[in-house]
mmCIF file of C-alpha atoms in Angstrom:
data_model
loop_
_atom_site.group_PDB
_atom_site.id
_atom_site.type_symbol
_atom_site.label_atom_id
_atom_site.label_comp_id
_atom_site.label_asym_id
_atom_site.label_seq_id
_atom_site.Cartn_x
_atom_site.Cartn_y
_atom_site.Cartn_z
ATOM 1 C CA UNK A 519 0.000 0.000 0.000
ATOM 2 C CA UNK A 520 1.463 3.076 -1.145
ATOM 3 C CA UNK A 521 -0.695 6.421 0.012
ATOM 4 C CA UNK A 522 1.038 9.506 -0.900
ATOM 5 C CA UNK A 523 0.842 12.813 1.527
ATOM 6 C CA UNK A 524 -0.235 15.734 -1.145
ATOM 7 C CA UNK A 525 1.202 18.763 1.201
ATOM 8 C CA UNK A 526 4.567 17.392 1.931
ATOM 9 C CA UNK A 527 4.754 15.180 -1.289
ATOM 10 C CA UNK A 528 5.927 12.078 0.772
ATOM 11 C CA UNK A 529 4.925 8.395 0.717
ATOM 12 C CA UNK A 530 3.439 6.608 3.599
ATOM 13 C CA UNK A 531 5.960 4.061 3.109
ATOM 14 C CA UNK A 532 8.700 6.578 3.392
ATOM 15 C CA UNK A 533 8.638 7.008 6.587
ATOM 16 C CA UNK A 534 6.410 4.548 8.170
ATOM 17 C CA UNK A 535 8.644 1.599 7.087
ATOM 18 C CA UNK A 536 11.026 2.319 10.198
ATOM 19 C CA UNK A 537 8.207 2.250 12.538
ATOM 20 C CA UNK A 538 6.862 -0.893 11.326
ATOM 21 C CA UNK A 539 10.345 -2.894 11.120
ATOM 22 C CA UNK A 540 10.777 -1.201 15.058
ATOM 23 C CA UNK A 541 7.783 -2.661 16.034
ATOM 24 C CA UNK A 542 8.047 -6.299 14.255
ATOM 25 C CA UNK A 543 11.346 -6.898 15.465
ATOM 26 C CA UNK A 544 10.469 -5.546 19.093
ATOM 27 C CA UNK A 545 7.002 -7.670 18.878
ATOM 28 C CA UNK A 546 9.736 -10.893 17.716
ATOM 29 C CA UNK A 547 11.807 -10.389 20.636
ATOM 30 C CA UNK A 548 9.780 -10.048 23.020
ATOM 31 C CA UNK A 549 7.222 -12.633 22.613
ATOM 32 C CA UNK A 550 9.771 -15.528 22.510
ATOM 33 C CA UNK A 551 9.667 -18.914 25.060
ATOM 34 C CA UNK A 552 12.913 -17.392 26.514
ATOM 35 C CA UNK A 553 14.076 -14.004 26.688
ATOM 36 C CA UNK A 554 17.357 -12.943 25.631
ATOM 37 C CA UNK A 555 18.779 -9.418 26.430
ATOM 38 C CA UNK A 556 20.000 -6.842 23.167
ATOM 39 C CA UNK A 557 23.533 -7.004 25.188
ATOM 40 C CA UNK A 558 23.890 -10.704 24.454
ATOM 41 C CA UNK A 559 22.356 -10.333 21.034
ATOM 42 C CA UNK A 560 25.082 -7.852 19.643
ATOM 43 C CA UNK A 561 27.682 -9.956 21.729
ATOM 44 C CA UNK A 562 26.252 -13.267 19.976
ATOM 45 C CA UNK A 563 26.581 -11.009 16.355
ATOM 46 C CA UNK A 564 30.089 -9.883 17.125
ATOM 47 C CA UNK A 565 31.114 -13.548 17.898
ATOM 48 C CA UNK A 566 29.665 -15.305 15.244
ATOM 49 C CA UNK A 567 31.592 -12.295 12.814
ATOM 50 C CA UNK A 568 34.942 -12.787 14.610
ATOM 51 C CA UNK A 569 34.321 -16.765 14.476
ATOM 52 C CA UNK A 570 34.104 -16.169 10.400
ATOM 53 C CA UNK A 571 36.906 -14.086 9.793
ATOM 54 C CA UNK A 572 39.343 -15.934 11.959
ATOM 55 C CA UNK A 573 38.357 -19.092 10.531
ATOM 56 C CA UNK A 574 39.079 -17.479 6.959
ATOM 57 C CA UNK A 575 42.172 -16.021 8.455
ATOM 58 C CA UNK A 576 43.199 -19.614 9.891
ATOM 59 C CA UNK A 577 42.316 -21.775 7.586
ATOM 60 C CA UNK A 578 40.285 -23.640 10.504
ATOM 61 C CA UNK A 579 37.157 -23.402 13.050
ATOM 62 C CA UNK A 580 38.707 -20.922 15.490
ATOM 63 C CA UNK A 581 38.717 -21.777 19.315
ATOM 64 C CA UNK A 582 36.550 -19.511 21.961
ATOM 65 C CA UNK A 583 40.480 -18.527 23.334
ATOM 66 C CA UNK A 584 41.109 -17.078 19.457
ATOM 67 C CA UNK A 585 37.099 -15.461 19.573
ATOM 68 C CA UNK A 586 37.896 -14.014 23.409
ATOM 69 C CA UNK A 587 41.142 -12.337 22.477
ATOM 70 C CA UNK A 588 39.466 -10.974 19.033
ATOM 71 C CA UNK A 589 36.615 -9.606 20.469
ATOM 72 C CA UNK A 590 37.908 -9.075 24.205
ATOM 73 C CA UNK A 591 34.654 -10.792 25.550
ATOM 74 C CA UNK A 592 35.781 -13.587 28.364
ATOM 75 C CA UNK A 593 36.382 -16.568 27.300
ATOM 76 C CA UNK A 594 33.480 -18.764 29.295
ATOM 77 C CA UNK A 595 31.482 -15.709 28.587
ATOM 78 C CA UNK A 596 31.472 -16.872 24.928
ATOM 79 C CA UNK A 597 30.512 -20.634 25.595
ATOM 80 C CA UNK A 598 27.444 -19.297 27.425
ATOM 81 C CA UNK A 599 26.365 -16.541 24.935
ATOM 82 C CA UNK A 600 26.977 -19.518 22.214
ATOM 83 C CA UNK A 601 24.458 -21.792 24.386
ATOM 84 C CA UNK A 602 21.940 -19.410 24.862
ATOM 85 C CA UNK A 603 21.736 -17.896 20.836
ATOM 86 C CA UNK A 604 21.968 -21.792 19.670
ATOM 87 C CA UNK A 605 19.191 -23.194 18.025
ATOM 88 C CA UNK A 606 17.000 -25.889 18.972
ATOM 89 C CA UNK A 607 17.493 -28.852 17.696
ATOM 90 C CA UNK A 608 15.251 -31.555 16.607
ATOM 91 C CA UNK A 609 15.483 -35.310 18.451
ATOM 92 C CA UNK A 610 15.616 -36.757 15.946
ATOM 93 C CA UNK A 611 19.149 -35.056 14.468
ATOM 94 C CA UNK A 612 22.269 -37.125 14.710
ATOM 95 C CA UNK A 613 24.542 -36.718 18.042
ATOM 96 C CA UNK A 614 27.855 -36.028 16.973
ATOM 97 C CA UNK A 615 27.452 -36.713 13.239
ATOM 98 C CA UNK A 616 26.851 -40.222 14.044
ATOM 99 C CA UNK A 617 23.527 -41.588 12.267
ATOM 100 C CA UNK A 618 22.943 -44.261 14.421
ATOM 101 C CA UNK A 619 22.502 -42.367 17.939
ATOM 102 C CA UNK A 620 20.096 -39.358 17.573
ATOM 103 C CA UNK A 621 19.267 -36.951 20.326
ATOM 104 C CA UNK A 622 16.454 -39.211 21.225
ATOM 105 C CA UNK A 623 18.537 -42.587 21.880
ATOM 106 C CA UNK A 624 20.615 -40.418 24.123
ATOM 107 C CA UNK A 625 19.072 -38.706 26.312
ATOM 108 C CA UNK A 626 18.060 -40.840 30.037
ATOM 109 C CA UNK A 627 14.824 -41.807 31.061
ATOM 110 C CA UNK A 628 14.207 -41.532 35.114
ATOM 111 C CA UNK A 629 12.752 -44.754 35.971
ATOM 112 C CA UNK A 630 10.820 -43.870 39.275
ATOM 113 C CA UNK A 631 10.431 -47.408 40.338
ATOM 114 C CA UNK A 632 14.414 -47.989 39.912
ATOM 115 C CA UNK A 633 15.046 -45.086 42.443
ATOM 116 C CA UNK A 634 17.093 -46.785 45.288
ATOM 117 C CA UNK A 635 14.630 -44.594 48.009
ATOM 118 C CA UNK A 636 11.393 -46.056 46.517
ATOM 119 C CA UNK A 637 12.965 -49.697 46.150
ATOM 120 C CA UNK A 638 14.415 -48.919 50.017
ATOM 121 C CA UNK A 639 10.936 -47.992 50.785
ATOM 122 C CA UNK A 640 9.106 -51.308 49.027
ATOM 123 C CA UNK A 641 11.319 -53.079 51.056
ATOM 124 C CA UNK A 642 10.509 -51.568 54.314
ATOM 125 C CA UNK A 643 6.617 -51.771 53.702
ATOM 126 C CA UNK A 644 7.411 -56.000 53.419
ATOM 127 C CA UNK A 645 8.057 -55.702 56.936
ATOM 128 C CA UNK A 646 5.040 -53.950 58.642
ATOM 129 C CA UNK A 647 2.147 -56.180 59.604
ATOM 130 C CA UNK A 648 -0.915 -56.619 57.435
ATOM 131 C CA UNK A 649 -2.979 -53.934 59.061
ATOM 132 C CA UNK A 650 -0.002 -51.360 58.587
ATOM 133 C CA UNK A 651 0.496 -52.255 54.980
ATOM 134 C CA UNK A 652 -3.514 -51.810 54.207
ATOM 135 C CA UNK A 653 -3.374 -48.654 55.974
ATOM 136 C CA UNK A 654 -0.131 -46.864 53.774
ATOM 137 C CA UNK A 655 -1.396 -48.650 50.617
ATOM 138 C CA UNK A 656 -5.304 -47.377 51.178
ATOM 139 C CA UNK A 657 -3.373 -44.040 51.798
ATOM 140 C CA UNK A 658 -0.801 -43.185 49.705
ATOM 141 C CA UNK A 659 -1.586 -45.743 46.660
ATOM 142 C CA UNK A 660 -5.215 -45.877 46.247
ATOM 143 C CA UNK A 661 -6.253 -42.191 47.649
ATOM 144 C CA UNK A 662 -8.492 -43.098 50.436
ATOM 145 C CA UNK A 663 -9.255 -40.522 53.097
ATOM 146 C CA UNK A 664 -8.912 -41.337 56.832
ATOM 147 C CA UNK A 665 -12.612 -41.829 57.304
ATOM 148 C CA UNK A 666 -12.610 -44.567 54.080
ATOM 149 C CA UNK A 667 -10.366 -46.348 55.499
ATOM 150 C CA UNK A 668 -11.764 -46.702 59.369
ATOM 151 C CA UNK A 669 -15.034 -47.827 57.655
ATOM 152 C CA UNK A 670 -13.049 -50.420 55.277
ATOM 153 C CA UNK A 671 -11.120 -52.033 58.671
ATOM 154 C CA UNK A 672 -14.018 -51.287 60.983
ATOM 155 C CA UNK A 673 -11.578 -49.154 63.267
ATOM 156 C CA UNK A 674 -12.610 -45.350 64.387
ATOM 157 C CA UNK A 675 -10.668 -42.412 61.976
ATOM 158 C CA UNK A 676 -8.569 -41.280 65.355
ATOM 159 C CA UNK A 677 -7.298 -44.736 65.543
ATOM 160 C CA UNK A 678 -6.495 -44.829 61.557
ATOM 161 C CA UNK A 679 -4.910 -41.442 62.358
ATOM 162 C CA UNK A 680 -2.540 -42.757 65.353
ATOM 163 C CA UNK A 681 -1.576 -45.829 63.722
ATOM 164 C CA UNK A 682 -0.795 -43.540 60.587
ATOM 165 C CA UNK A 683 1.517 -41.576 62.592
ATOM 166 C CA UNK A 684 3.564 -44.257 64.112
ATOM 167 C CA UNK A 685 3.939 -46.104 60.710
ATOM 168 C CA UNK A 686 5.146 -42.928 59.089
ATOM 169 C CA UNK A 687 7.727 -42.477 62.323
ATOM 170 C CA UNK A 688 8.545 -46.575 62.067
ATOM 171 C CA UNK A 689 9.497 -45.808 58.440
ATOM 172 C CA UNK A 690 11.479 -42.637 58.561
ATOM 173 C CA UNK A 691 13.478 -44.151 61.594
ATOM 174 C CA UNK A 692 14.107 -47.429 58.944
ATOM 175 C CA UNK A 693 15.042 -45.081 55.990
#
């Protein structure tokens, strides 16, 4: 769209197109998962220009040592600003160049039931009687209340309370 101001013999486009690129590029920065300050955005520009003309000037991928003297920004400074401008990158991509492990394969699962305190705590449960047992699994595992479980072992909800208490205490003692 192209409107042209008759008094001053100017195009809309003349001088709005500053105004718009301002506010695209502010609405872009600003509306991003995580934020990244202007500071470490000219730092990551100046790195990634001093990491191209070294590398043409040594015939090689220059090291963050080469890229801190260059550009006098600290050395584990540039590691960081490199981490935080990097790109995301898909699961599915290669780790280390290597086609048969992607990001995927690599990355751990947390196994809750391998968890040496949870296995420690299995254990322990093997050793309280019956009633005890029924109690913490009523409890914790199935979501009963107090007052469900008096009524399912035909004890009052102040005894299912006390007994609650001195497995809990029995346990932490054991763990």
């Amino acid at each position: 769209m192209d409107i042209q101001n008759k008094t001053n013999n100017t195009r809309f486009s003349t001088y709005a197109y500053y105004y718009v690129w301002g506010e695209v590029t502010s609405y872009i920065r600003e509306n991003k998962t995580i934020k990244v300050s202007r500071d470490i955005i000219r730092k990551s520009k100046q790195i990634e220009k001093a990491d191209e003309i070294l590398s043409q000037m040594l015939l090689r991928k220059a090291s963050d040592y080469e890229i801190s003297v260059y550009t006098g920004i600290k050395e584990e400074e540039i590691g960081f600003i490199k981490e935080i401008c990097s790109y995301t990158k898909s699961l599915d991509e290669g780790l280390n160049n290597d086609e048969q492990i992607s990001y995927y394969n690599s990355v751990g699962v947390y196994d809750r039931n391998m968890d040496p305190t949870i296995i420690a705590l299995h254990q322990e449960l093997e050793y309280l009687s019956p009633e005890e047992r029924q109690i913490i699994y009523d409890k914790y595992y199935n979501g009963y209340t107090q007052s469900e479980i008096s009524n399912n072992l035909g004890i009052s909800q102040a005894q299912v309370s006390r007994k609650e208490n001195k497995i809990l205490e029995k346990l932490k003692v054991r763990l």
